[in-house]
XYZ file of C-alpha atoms in Angstrom:
780
model
C -30.111 -3.048 25.319
C -32.441 -5.930 26.109
C -30.431 -9.176 25.679
C -33.359 -11.057 24.134
C -33.657 -8.390 21.443
C -29.897 -8.580 20.940
C -30.072 -12.331 20.430
C -32.836 -11.931 17.905
C -30.817 -9.371 15.956
C -27.613 -11.358 15.649
C -27.983 -14.495 13.559
C -25.226 -16.446 11.900
C -26.347 -18.705 9.111
C -23.881 -20.900 7.288
C -24.724 -22.252 3.838
C -22.700 -24.144 1.263
C -19.958 -21.900 -0.043
C -17.042 -20.604 2.055
C -15.825 -19.725 5.499
C -17.586 -20.951 8.586
C -17.143 -18.120 11.069
C -16.914 -19.008 14.745
C -18.169 -16.305 17.072
C -16.933 -15.791 20.637
C -19.051 -17.423 23.292
C -20.400 -14.146 24.544
C -22.298 -13.897 21.255
C -25.943 -13.939 22.256
C -28.100 -16.405 20.362
C -31.322 -18.180 21.203
C -32.559 -21.690 20.439
C -35.065 -20.350 17.923
C -32.217 -18.490 16.198
C -29.783 -21.407 16.164
C -27.334 -21.297 13.257
C -27.524 -24.017 10.633
C -24.139 -25.636 10.050
C -23.126 -26.187 6.470
C -20.223 -25.188 4.252
C -20.729 -21.613 5.038
C -21.103 -18.438 3.202
C -21.243 -16.220 6.266
C -24.428 -14.175 6.504
C -24.504 -11.836 9.485
C -27.711 -9.881 9.996
C -26.419 -7.170 12.307
C -26.064 -3.807 10.622
C -23.084 -3.052 8.402
C -21.607 -5.895 6.317
C -18.015 -7.023 6.784
C -15.474 -6.150 4.117
C -13.638 -9.439 4.656
C -14.016 -12.123 1.976
C -16.541 -14.600 3.365
C -16.053 -17.058 0.501
C -12.752 -18.435 1.839
C -13.081 -21.665 3.868
C -10.616 -20.674 6.548
C -10.647 -19.338 10.106
C -12.690 -16.173 10.634
C -13.617 -14.867 14.095
C -15.956 -11.999 14.940
C -17.384 -9.960 17.796
C -20.305 -7.496 17.864
C -20.765 -4.245 19.737
C -23.290 -5.912 22.077
C -20.709 -8.531 23.005
C -18.012 -5.901 23.559
C -20.299 -3.834 25.781
C -21.285 -6.856 27.843
C -17.934 -8.534 28.366
C -14.943 -6.224 27.739
C -13.581 -3.172 29.547
C -12.947 -1.429 26.233
C -11.151 1.899 26.632
C -9.439 1.665 23.204
C -10.595 0.058 19.969
C -7.912 -2.642 20.127
C -9.441 -3.954 23.357
C -12.116 -5.627 21.220
C -9.443 -8.184 20.205
C -8.482 -9.113 23.768
C -10.015 -12.613 23.846
C -9.567 -13.665 20.216
C -7.604 -16.921 19.821
C -3.833 -16.403 19.399
C -4.051 -12.590 19.143
C -2.322 -10.073 21.397
C -2.106 -6.296 21.157
C 0.896 -4.867 23.012
C -1.070 -2.066 24.642
C 1.076 -0.518 27.368
C -1.370 2.084 28.696
C -4.766 3.531 27.845
C -4.309 5.641 24.733
C -1.063 3.924 23.628
C -0.532 5.331 20.142
C 2.969 4.243 19.119
C 3.697 0.765 20.483
C 0.384 -1.166 20.419
C 1.474 -3.801 17.882
C -0.813 -6.698 16.944
C 0.709 -10.180 17.131
C -0.777 -13.420 15.822
C -0.151 -17.166 15.667
C 3.336 -16.996 14.138
C 4.164 -13.291 14.400
C 5.399 -11.510 17.493
C 4.856 -7.996 18.799
C 8.008 -6.781 17.038
C 6.490 -7.393 13.590
C 3.764 -4.812 13.029
C 3.958 -5.231 9.231
C 2.788 -8.876 9.416
C -0.871 -8.058 10.052
C -3.483 -5.757 8.544
C -6.020 -3.518 10.285
C -8.885 -1.782 8.479
C -11.810 0.383 9.526
C -14.712 0.208 7.072
C -12.212 -0.930 4.451
C -9.823 2.026 5.139
C -6.264 0.941 5.950
C -5.177 1.762 9.532
C -2.004 -0.344 9.520
C 1.152 1.744 9.278
C 3.472 0.220 6.657
C 5.931 3.100 6.739
C 7.972 0.833 8.991
C 7.974 -2.418 10.930
C 8.118 -2.539 14.698
C 6.834 -0.929 17.845
C 6.731 2.653 16.581
C 4.687 1.678 13.508
C 1.600 0.316 15.231
C -1.833 0.554 13.581
C -3.642 3.880 13.981
C -6.086 2.487 16.563
C -7.038 6.000 17.683
C -8.990 6.612 14.467
C -11.692 4.278 15.814
C -13.297 4.624 19.245
C -15.025 1.731 21.062
C -18.357 3.573 20.850
C -18.259 3.579 17.036
C -17.806 -0.156 16.645
C -20.620 -2.159 15.101
C -18.536 -5.300 14.768
C -14.948 -6.568 14.416
C -14.007 -9.465 12.139
C -10.645 -11.236 11.862
C -9.384 -13.405 9.003
C -6.465 -15.596 10.065
C -3.662 -16.088 7.524
C -2.803 -15.030 3.944
C -5.489 -17.128 2.264
C -7.314 -14.418 0.331
C -5.823 -13.066 -2.905
C -7.531 -9.743 -2.142
C -4.842 -8.805 0.406
C -1.077 -8.212 0.127
C 1.610 -10.194 1.939
C 1.113 -8.182 5.125
C -1.949 -10.383 5.686
C 0.292 -13.319 6.613
C -0.627 -12.989 10.301
C -4.201 -11.725 10.347
C -6.564 -9.242 8.715
C -8.708 -7.214 11.134
C -11.706 -5.223 9.907
C -13.538 -2.775 12.149
C -17.077 -2.136 10.940
C -18.375 1.109 12.431
C -21.926 2.344 12.878
C -24.129 3.800 10.154
C -27.631 4.509 11.514
C -30.929 3.521 9.950
C -32.819 6.018 12.157
C -31.997 8.917 14.470
C -29.751 7.962 17.374
C -27.663 9.723 20.008
C -25.088 8.328 22.432
C -22.878 9.653 25.216
C -20.398 7.867 27.449
C -18.172 8.810 30.398
C -15.348 6.536 31.550
C -12.903 6.794 34.424
C -9.927 4.562 35.231
C -7.095 4.310 37.718
C -4.249 1.967 38.654
C -1.835 1.757 41.571
C 1.575 0.976 40.079
C 4.409 -0.368 42.204
C 7.727 -1.339 40.612
C 11.348 -0.756 41.651
C 11.309 2.712 43.267
C 7.967 3.780 41.797
C 4.829 3.681 43.947
C 2.125 5.934 42.514
C -1.399 6.048 41.146
C -2.018 6.808 37.488
C -5.502 7.760 36.390
C -7.508 9.206 33.537
C -10.889 9.745 31.969
C -12.709 9.569 28.639
C -15.742 11.349 27.251
C -17.476 10.370 24.027
C -20.581 11.542 22.163
C -22.119 10.583 18.841
C -25.126 11.433 16.678
C -26.501 9.818 13.559
C -29.527 9.564 11.348
C -30.906 8.363 8.025
C -33.156 10.734 6.079
C -34.310 9.514 2.707
C -31.280 8.470 0.670
C -28.818 10.185 3.038
C -27.218 8.636 6.119
C -24.747 10.276 8.457
C -22.892 9.553 11.680
C -20.602 11.771 13.778
C -18.485 10.871 16.788
C -16.234 12.907 19.077
C -14.037 11.524 21.828
C -11.575 12.944 24.331
C -9.142 10.806 26.285
C -6.915 12.101 29.058
C -4.688 9.516 30.669
C -1.578 9.197 32.769
C 0.345 6.014 32.050
C 2.781 4.194 34.268
C 6.550 4.582 33.624
C 7.583 2.535 30.594
C 11.387 2.753 30.721
C 14.010 3.006 33.422
C 17.399 4.626 33.791
C 19.952 1.898 34.366
C 23.695 1.582 34.919
C 25.961 -1.440 34.804
C 27.724 -2.068 38.111
C 30.776 0.138 38.364
C 34.206 -1.091 39.360
C 35.781 2.368 39.645
C 36.115 4.790 42.497
C 33.955 7.926 42.563
C 35.244 11.031 40.809
C 36.545 13.872 42.929
C 33.567 15.877 44.162
C 31.013 13.197 43.328
C 27.815 13.487 45.316
C 26.978 10.593 47.600
C 23.457 9.401 46.758
C 21.031 6.735 47.907
C 17.908 5.249 46.337
C 19.381 3.132 43.550
C 17.548 -0.186 43.197
C 19.725 -3.259 42.547
C 18.384 -5.760 40.044
C 19.098 -8.175 37.213
C 18.791 -7.297 33.542
C 17.187 -9.619 30.971
C 20.377 -11.722 30.754
C 20.545 -11.987 34.577
C 23.475 -9.563 34.718
C 23.413 -7.344 37.827
C 22.683 -3.644 37.287
C 21.293 -0.633 39.085
C 17.976 1.051 38.323
C 18.306 4.747 39.061
C 14.881 6.080 38.120
C 11.814 5.817 35.943
C 11.246 7.384 32.532
C 8.769 7.615 29.648
C 5.843 8.387 31.906
C 3.283 9.734 29.455
C 0.591 12.277 30.307
C -1.587 12.095 27.219
C -4.503 14.116 25.883
C -6.140 12.760 22.728
C -9.008 14.209 20.738
C -10.839 12.282 18.039
C -13.555 13.361 15.638
C -15.130 11.502 12.766
C -17.934 12.133 10.345
C -19.359 9.616 7.891
C -21.772 10.366 5.072
C -23.518 7.888 2.779
C -25.828 8.394 -0.164
C -27.921 5.699 -1.818
C -28.095 6.311 -5.562
C -30.465 3.355 -5.709
C -31.377 0.331 -3.640
C -28.169 -1.349 -4.855
C -25.570 1.449 -5.242
C -24.169 3.463 -2.328
C -21.474 6.134 -2.030
C -19.749 6.649 1.332
C -17.278 9.257 2.607
C -15.347 9.243 5.885
C -13.259 11.981 7.484
C -11.308 11.161 10.631
C -9.376 13.631 12.805
C -6.975 12.584 15.565
C -4.965 14.910 17.787
C -2.443 13.781 20.387
C -0.494 15.884 22.891
C 1.834 13.984 25.184
C 4.310 15.018 27.853
C 7.005 12.472 28.645
C 8.717 12.905 32.005
C 11.215 11.068 34.189
C 11.668 10.659 37.930
C 14.958 9.944 39.669
C 15.154 7.535 42.595
C 18.434 9.129 43.708
C 18.665 11.500 46.684
C 21.715 13.302 48.077
C 22.512 13.630 51.761
C 20.125 16.583 52.022
C 17.286 14.584 50.462
C 17.315 16.529 47.176
C 16.682 14.630 43.929
C 19.750 14.085 41.739
C 19.429 13.973 37.933
C 22.932 14.519 36.542
C 26.651 14.739 37.275
C 29.148 12.493 39.040
C 27.699 10.456 41.889
C 28.851 7.876 44.387
C 26.648 4.814 44.980
C 27.809 2.283 47.567
C 31.348 3.587 47.240
C 31.496 3.238 43.442
C 31.586 6.002 40.877
C 28.929 6.697 38.233
C 28.282 9.524 35.785
C 24.750 10.666 35.006
C 24.442 12.236 31.569
C 22.085 15.156 31.021
C 19.798 12.924 28.955
C 19.693 9.933 31.328
C 16.438 11.297 32.708
C 14.867 12.565 29.536
C 11.813 14.684 28.890
C 9.950 15.369 25.663
C 6.658 16.664 24.271
C 4.766 15.134 21.335
C 2.263 17.107 19.244
C 0.442 15.161 16.526
C -2.485 15.857 14.222
C -3.393 13.103 11.757
C -6.179 13.101 9.160
C -7.858 10.123 7.499
C -10.048 10.322 4.387
C -11.997 7.521 2.752
C -14.306 7.477 -0.258
C -16.073 4.516 -1.833
C -18.817 3.762 -4.323
C -20.109 0.203 -4.455
C -22.960 -1.888 -5.754
C -24.725 -4.687 -3.925
C -27.137 -6.300 -6.379
C -26.186 -9.870 -5.392
C -26.769 -10.598 -9.088
C -24.380 -11.507 -11.868
C -21.989 -8.621 -11.230
C -21.119 -6.233 -8.386
C -18.326 -3.686 -8.175
C -16.568 -1.238 -5.863
C -14.242 1.752 -6.274
C -12.508 2.882 -3.072
C -9.730 5.306 -2.177
C -8.207 6.431 1.109
C -5.627 8.908 2.341
C -3.791 9.048 5.660
C -1.834 12.241 6.304
C 0.556 13.330 9.060
C -0.669 16.919 9.063
C 1.510 17.576 12.106
C 3.854 15.152 13.839
C 6.516 16.701 16.045
C 8.508 15.619 19.054
C 10.455 18.177 21.060
C 13.073 16.575 23.334
C 15.425 18.144 25.863
C 19.173 17.593 25.790
C 19.636 19.419 29.086
C 19.185 17.827 32.477
C 16.096 17.792 34.629
C 14.559 19.467 36.503
C 15.555 22.558 34.514
C 14.682 20.851 31.212
C 11.001 20.985 32.124
C 11.171 24.768 31.696
C 13.245 24.887 28.520
C 16.842 24.869 27.368
C 18.629 23.181 24.491
C 17.098 20.216 22.724
C 15.965 18.739 19.436
C 12.839 18.680 17.291
C 11.807 15.670 15.175
C 9.330 16.533 12.434
C 7.495 14.008 10.215
C 5.562 16.486 8.100
C 5.074 15.021 4.604
C 4.622 11.484 5.889
C 1.600 9.351 5.066
C 0.029 6.894 2.647
C -2.795 6.567 0.147
C -4.615 3.604 -1.369
C -6.758 2.892 -4.421
C -8.859 -0.225 -4.941
C -11.004 -1.387 -7.869
C -12.980 -4.550 -7.127
C -15.414 -6.744 -8.968
C -17.515 -9.805 -8.112
C -18.736 -12.000 -10.968
C -21.347 -14.693 -10.445
C -21.500 -16.205 -13.928
C -24.331 -18.642 -13.228
C -26.365 -16.512 -10.829
C -30.074 -16.454 -11.674
C -32.598 -14.067 -10.078
C -30.320 -13.412 -7.114
C -29.711 -17.112 -6.460
C -25.988 -17.789 -6.478
C -24.613 -20.465 -8.749
C -21.611 -22.706 -8.337
C -19.018 -19.971 -9.093
C -18.254 -16.648 -7.402
C -15.244 -14.852 -8.878
C -13.535 -11.962 -7.063
C -10.995 -9.826 -8.930
C -9.431 -6.411 -8.639
C -6.617 -3.910 -8.921
C -4.945 -2.154 -5.962
C -2.313 0.522 -5.527
C -0.734 1.538 -2.213
C 1.731 4.458 -1.908
C 3.826 5.244 1.177
C 5.973 8.328 1.833
C 8.237 8.765 4.881
C 10.097 11.877 6.015
C 11.791 12.197 9.405
C 13.731 15.427 9.962
C 15.555 15.879 13.256
C 17.146 19.231 14.045
C 18.877 20.798 17.015
C 17.500 23.731 19.005
C 20.083 25.845 20.800
C 17.645 28.084 22.677
C 14.347 26.818 24.074
C 13.407 23.390 22.742
C 9.798 23.889 23.876
C 9.079 26.857 21.595
C 11.939 27.698 19.214
C 12.139 26.771 15.539
C 14.388 24.053 14.159
C 18.102 24.814 13.869
C 20.931 22.718 12.433
C 19.951 19.423 10.819
C 21.019 16.441 12.927
C 19.382 13.653 10.936
C 17.154 13.635 7.846
C 15.766 10.495 6.215
C 13.056 9.793 3.691
C 11.847 7.691 0.824
C 8.862 6.151 -0.926
C 7.478 2.731 -1.715
C 4.637 1.701 -4.004
C 2.791 -1.578 -4.399
C 0.602 -2.282 -7.430
C -1.369 -5.506 -7.489
C -3.912 -7.446 -9.500
C -5.726 -10.475 -8.136
C -8.437 -12.990 -8.917
C -9.977 -15.917 -7.071
C -12.825 -18.287 -7.846
C -15.021 -19.839 -5.170
C -16.393 -22.974 -6.817
C -19.011 -25.267 -5.280
C -18.098 -28.199 -7.510
C -20.160 -30.808 -5.659
C -22.965 -30.948 -3.103
C -20.630 -31.133 -0.098
C -17.476 -29.671 -1.577
C -16.178 -26.147 -2.023
C -12.841 -24.892 -3.333
C -11.316 -21.451 -3.748
C -8.412 -20.989 -6.141
C -6.700 -17.666 -6.675
C -3.507 -15.723 -7.208
C -2.099 -12.277 -6.597
C 0.516 -10.599 -8.825
C 2.393 -7.707 -7.211
C 4.793 -5.084 -8.528
C 6.726 -3.269 -5.783
C 9.106 -0.353 -6.064
C 11.160 1.815 -3.721
C 12.451 5.255 -4.676
C 13.767 8.632 -3.508
C 15.568 7.138 -0.538
C 18.111 9.208 1.357
C 19.851 9.361 4.728
C 21.595 12.453 6.074
C 23.487 13.008 9.327
C 24.563 16.593 8.700
C 26.695 18.356 6.125
C 29.758 16.374 5.074
C 28.989 13.309 7.196
C 30.504 10.142 5.689
C 27.320 8.196 6.537
C 25.158 10.376 4.261
C 23.650 8.421 1.363
C 21.296 8.708 -1.574
C 19.926 5.333 -2.588
C 19.064 4.040 -6.029
C 15.565 2.971 -7.001
C 14.508 -0.674 -6.664
C 11.698 -2.841 -7.982
C 10.491 -6.405 -7.447
C 7.676 -8.584 -8.808
C 6.030 -11.483 -6.997
C 3.252 -14.001 -7.585
C 1.322 -15.402 -4.614
C -1.016 -18.361 -5.296
C -3.832 -19.262 -2.873
C -5.973 -22.379 -2.484
C -8.655 -23.578 -0.077
C -10.953 -26.581 0.173
C -13.869 -27.459 2.427
C -15.940 -30.606 2.881
C -19.206 -31.094 4.763
C -18.298 -34.285 6.625
C -21.688 -34.481 8.305
C -24.587 -32.218 9.214
C -22.622 -30.883 12.189
C -18.992 -31.200 11.061
C -16.972 -29.248 8.494
C -13.406 -29.986 7.367
C -11.323 -27.202 5.822
C -7.846 -26.782 4.328
C -6.145 -23.573 3.190
C -2.710 -22.703 1.851
C -1.212 -19.515 0.531
C 1.994 -17.745 -0.325
C 2.636 -14.250 1.016
C 5.382 -11.795 0.046
C 5.977 -8.983 2.525
C 8.091 -6.254 0.934
C 10.441 -4.022 2.962
C 9.011 -0.801 4.355
C 10.437 2.687 3.776
C 11.895 2.868 7.275
C 13.581 -0.521 7.030
C 15.224 0.521 3.755
C 16.176 4.124 4.480
C 15.206 5.116 8.010
C 18.589 5.349 9.754
C 17.962 7.578 12.775
C 19.785 8.601 15.913
C 18.295 10.210 19.009
C 19.638 10.917 22.469
C 18.724 7.415 23.684
C 18.249 5.237 20.595
C 19.638 4.453 17.147
C 18.162 2.622 14.158
C 20.418 1.072 11.499
C 18.758 0.626 8.103
C 19.561 -1.654 5.149
C 18.652 -0.518 1.597
C 19.373 -3.981 0.156
C 16.852 -5.945 2.229
C 15.150 -8.837 0.467
C 11.375 -9.339 0.563
C 10.050 -11.774 3.128
C 8.462 -14.849 1.500
C 6.241 -17.282 3.366
C 4.009 -20.289 2.788
C 1.226 -20.753 5.315
C -1.112 -23.729 5.626
C -3.952 -24.589 7.976
C -6.162 -27.646 8.386
C -9.338 -27.264 10.443
C -12.219 -29.330 11.761
C -15.286 -27.571 13.141
C -18.081 -29.336 14.984
C -21.423 -27.922 16.005
C -22.199 -29.185 19.524
C -25.705 -27.776 19.529
C -25.128 -24.910 21.947
C -21.535 -24.286 20.912
C -18.917 -24.602 18.213
C -15.652 -26.503 18.693
C -12.783 -25.866 16.285
C -9.360 -27.483 16.003
C -6.819 -25.997 13.593
C -3.376 -27.265 12.694
C -1.224 -24.517 11.169
C 2.243 -24.260 9.662
C 4.267 -21.358 8.350
C 7.606 -21.430 6.576
C 9.210 -18.000 6.133
C 12.355 -17.231 4.155
C 14.265 -13.957 4.497
C 12.143 -12.935 7.456
C 12.477 -9.197 8.085
C 13.504 -8.525 11.666
C 14.386 -5.437 13.643
C 16.505 -6.530 16.603
C 17.005 -4.111 19.509
C 20.027 -4.420 21.786
C 21.360 -2.144 24.515
C 24.810 -0.643 23.981
C 26.143 0.054 27.496
C 29.150 1.995 26.204
C 26.924 4.464 24.326
C 24.094 4.112 26.882
C 21.403 3.727 24.198
C 19.215 1.177 22.448
C 20.449 0.125 19.016
C 18.028 -1.448 16.507
C 19.221 -3.174 13.353
C 17.025 -4.513 10.592
C 18.083 -7.728 8.851
C 16.913 -10.747 6.883
C 16.725 -13.972 8.899
C 17.254 -17.003 6.632
C 14.305 -19.231 7.516
C 11.802 -19.410 10.368
C 9.486 -22.402 10.664
C 6.337 -22.531 12.786
C 4.113 -25.513 13.536
C 1.159 -25.357 15.853
C -2.337 -26.271 16.929
C -5.157 -23.938 17.910
C -8.262 -25.192 19.714
C -11.213 -22.867 20.258
C -14.654 -23.350 21.782
C -17.565 -20.910 21.708
C -20.786 -21.800 23.484
C -24.017 -20.026 24.413
C -26.426 -21.002 27.169
C -24.016 -23.737 28.263
C -25.200 -25.843 31.234
C -27.902 -23.250 31.959
C -29.667 -20.428 30.172
C -27.687 -17.202 30.236
C -24.264 -18.795 30.737
C -21.856 -18.259 27.818
C -18.399 -19.813 27.643
C -15.502 -19.348 25.270
C -11.889 -20.363 25.353
C -8.868 -21.103 23.254
C -5.510 -22.827 23.585
C -2.680 -22.299 21.110
C 0.541 -24.281 20.841
C 3.201 -22.876 18.495
C 6.714 -24.209 17.981
C 8.324 -21.326 16.071
C 12.072 -21.614 15.515
C 14.873 -20.152 13.441
C 16.100 -22.911 11.105
C 18.539 -20.994 8.898
C 20.377 -17.707 9.440
C 23.651 -16.447 8.021
C 23.611 -13.634 10.537
C 24.280 -13.926 14.249
C 24.159 -11.969 17.496
C 27.492 -12.822 19.161
C 28.935 -15.882 17.431
C 28.064 -17.548 14.075
C 25.189 -20.003 14.442
C 24.015 -18.688 17.821
C 20.447 -18.185 16.518
C 19.948 -21.574 14.827
C 17.272 -23.643 16.577
C 16.266 -20.731 18.807
C 12.664 -19.626 19.282
C 11.299 -16.809 17.144
C 11.234 -13.655 19.295
C 7.960 -12.952 21.098
C 6.116 -16.002 19.839
C 5.375 -18.024 22.996
C 4.938 -21.783 22.828
C 1.654 -21.698 24.756
C -1.184 -19.166 24.784
C -4.703 -19.431 26.154
C -7.851 -17.382 26.712
C -11.055 -18.014 28.648
C -14.227 -15.997 29.019
C -17.281 -16.737 31.155
C -20.292 -14.450 30.937
C -23.581 -14.839 32.798
C -26.803 -12.904 32.263
C -28.650 -12.943 35.569
C -31.656 -11.251 33.974
C -32.297 -8.889 31.050
C -30.639 -6.027 32.966
C -27.658 -7.515 34.798
C -24.649 -9.432 33.469
C -21.242 -10.339 34.852
C -18.123 -11.540 33.031
C -14.836 -13.123 34.096
C -11.949 -13.405 31.637
C -8.455 -14.854 31.783
C -5.455 -14.783 29.458
C -2.208 -16.742 29.578
C 1.035 -16.587 27.635
C 4.051 -18.790 28.259
C 7.698 -17.703 28.416
C 9.111 -15.925 25.384
C 12.234 -14.155 24.199
C 13.043 -10.838 22.543
C 16.553 -11.651 21.302
C 17.216 -13.771 18.222
C 19.727 -15.848 20.205
C 17.292 -16.241 23.149
C 19.943 -14.904 25.517
C 17.338 -12.822 27.372
C 16.457 -15.565 29.839
C 15.069 -13.207 32.494
C 11.699 -12.027 31.232
C 10.785 -10.250 34.459
C 13.089 -7.290 33.906
C 13.154 -4.028 32.025
C 13.629 -4.912 28.309
C 12.608 -8.520 28.999
C 9.572 -10.418 27.689
C 7.848 -12.510 30.344
C 5.073 -15.008 30.595
C 1.823 -13.795 32.093
C -1.497 -14.858 33.544
C -4.053 -12.084 33.966
C -7.716 -12.035 34.898
C -10.404 -9.425 34.214
C -13.921 -8.864 35.543
C -16.825 -6.741 34.358
C -20.337 -6.130 35.680
C -22.890 -4.341 33.506
C -26.304 -3.097 34.610
C -29.117 -1.653 32.471
C -30.371 1.086 34.793
C -33.184 2.077 32.434
C -33.982 1.947 28.749
C -31.505 4.765 28.101
C -28.908 4.467 30.876
C -26.293 1.751 31.382
C -23.617 1.546 34.079
C -20.627 -0.778 34.122
C -17.637 -1.355 36.351
C -14.680 -3.617 35.726
C -11.147 -4.473 36.748
C -8.384 -5.385 34.307
C -5.498 -7.465 35.654
C -7.520 -8.323 38.741
C -4.755 -10.541 40.118
C -2.226 -7.689 39.667
C 0.247 -9.782 37.687
C 3.487 -7.889 36.970
C 4.586 -8.761 33.458
C 6.750 -7.355 30.688
C 7.072 -6.966 26.941
C 10.215 -4.803 26.943
C 8.097 -2.293 28.882
C 5.990 -3.121 31.949
C 2.287 -3.690 31.312
C -0.342 -1.947 33.447
C -1.061 -3.359 36.876
C -4.515 -3.744 38.458
C -6.755 -1.137 36.797
C -10.270 -0.119 37.833
C -12.604 1.031 35.035
C -16.061 2.611 35.525
C -18.511 3.640 32.766
C -21.806 5.465 32.433
C -23.530 5.360 29.041
C -26.600 7.058 27.585
C -28.399 5.854 24.426
C -31.295 7.552 22.725
């Protein structure tokens, strides 16, 4: 695409009435399309409209597809968020489908239920649980579909539940206005060196899409296939032994000595959780215009994932053969390798997403919308071996975990009332109101397989858990321009939550089996915001809001046990209640926008899943609990500039300081009080981003990006002082580059490198190392 045409298409105009959106510096604007700064209703003339409320004077950031294509090596949809202030997605490999949690200013990567992700207004966030395995369903959107991504920071809109306390992300995908066709091929590879692993891991993607508008009908279809090999994500470890080898133990070499996250010596015996993934995605969208102001839209999304998880031992006997199990002797000390120490498993998933909406857009006195969505686990199975490798790769005993019957559905009725609107000209009031209902159902059935775990049917029940939650809400908020330079938004949300049909089973006659009684709670969450046009180029804004995040089904009922992990539930968990406030000043510098935001968050009964390693049982144990009070204070500074210093040079950057600490907690890790005053897990004190993009001419552009995060902890007592270890959480500084060239009107080539400086960093699992990405794209 010609950059000058792109700049002409994307215009941000801010007028008196709401949120002033700041766009990343790689947004392409021209002097003749310069935005006018005022108390802004956000008007973005670039295809599909955002579903975020643009009447709230608070922080909203956005990025368009042109900006993503120019500056970001986007292999997954979450990559679009890479350079947003204070945001991080814990993406461990390309195609990561079960651990890519979004974190924000005051929420770490262990709290997936403290942010919201939508695609065209359809919920992608997975509120069946909270934590790494309940990441948003990023795979239901491909980078090629994206028209734009918008982010609302904080729980300042009454239109969203308490999960919005961190951020609300809305992906707006393409809907053509004429015939169009696209195809894209992507290849990627990394050389990964860590402990005893030294290998290359590569993959490829292919995507194609078609769309058109004929009369009152519009349609768009996209298919995508991703095949990737990720680096090892876990490692087989043993505490240093003080005992002599067992009689007949094999003498082995290859163990790697190291320090765990508490600086305790241990041995690393091999790598595990190395995923070979094949993902297939298909989506079709249809829209029909009943009139110039009323449109119906339907979306069907299909996502299939097949993954093989394998392990590799570092150990070799005297003959050089790999050793996976049995009694061994390492440096004269005895160790026992269980059959499951080097695990293997296969995942087979098919998920379906449906969305239907009918909405009006008269911009007159009244507009309305009716929307419903359904997300269904049509198939979700994991088959895991309980026999040792290498034989386990061919079959043998094991288990099957089946989540059939799991999913969620949503219903939303919305209205917008402009009581003093005349002939399409908005008056001083804009009132939003609505009713919402969200239903979640969880079922996790784990059974043993005595024969061949790869093909046989389920046998004896090992673990069976399930339950339901429902949230019904009504809300209203009034955006009132009560004076020439003043704007306020006042609102409230009333929520009725219930949990039912909860049960936990560990086999017939097990004393831990339980059937839980039904529960219900009601909460009221007020919201308020105020903005003032200090001068023609400066806006001051203040926002505050209460958010109530109710427990998820898994937190209440989801007690599970596998060969290498255990989750301990709590059916009596209290809802998490928080007050969040931000104060912002935004100044238009002519060719850029500078924003400074002071933010605070005070959370009571914070819901936390804490994972610890039990060396006696040789497994990870996660427990969910309420933490008394967590307080966060911080400052975020962001700059976004276009044509800075010279034409074609765009700059953006952000720095975030957050002091997030546990102030009250009746619970503890080792001794009473050992968490008081400690940092909130995975919320670093310092974070920063920088992005420099230069357009040499209409065809060629180059981009350099950098991201930094300071030291952080995973444990509530901050005892994990060694972040550069398996299960640790480290600081990081990574750099990325991308060069894009418009070969012709229809062909575009791009090449990039993520983690150019090959920084080795951790967030429990190791992140990817230096990765080369190459793309070839065709547009018709």
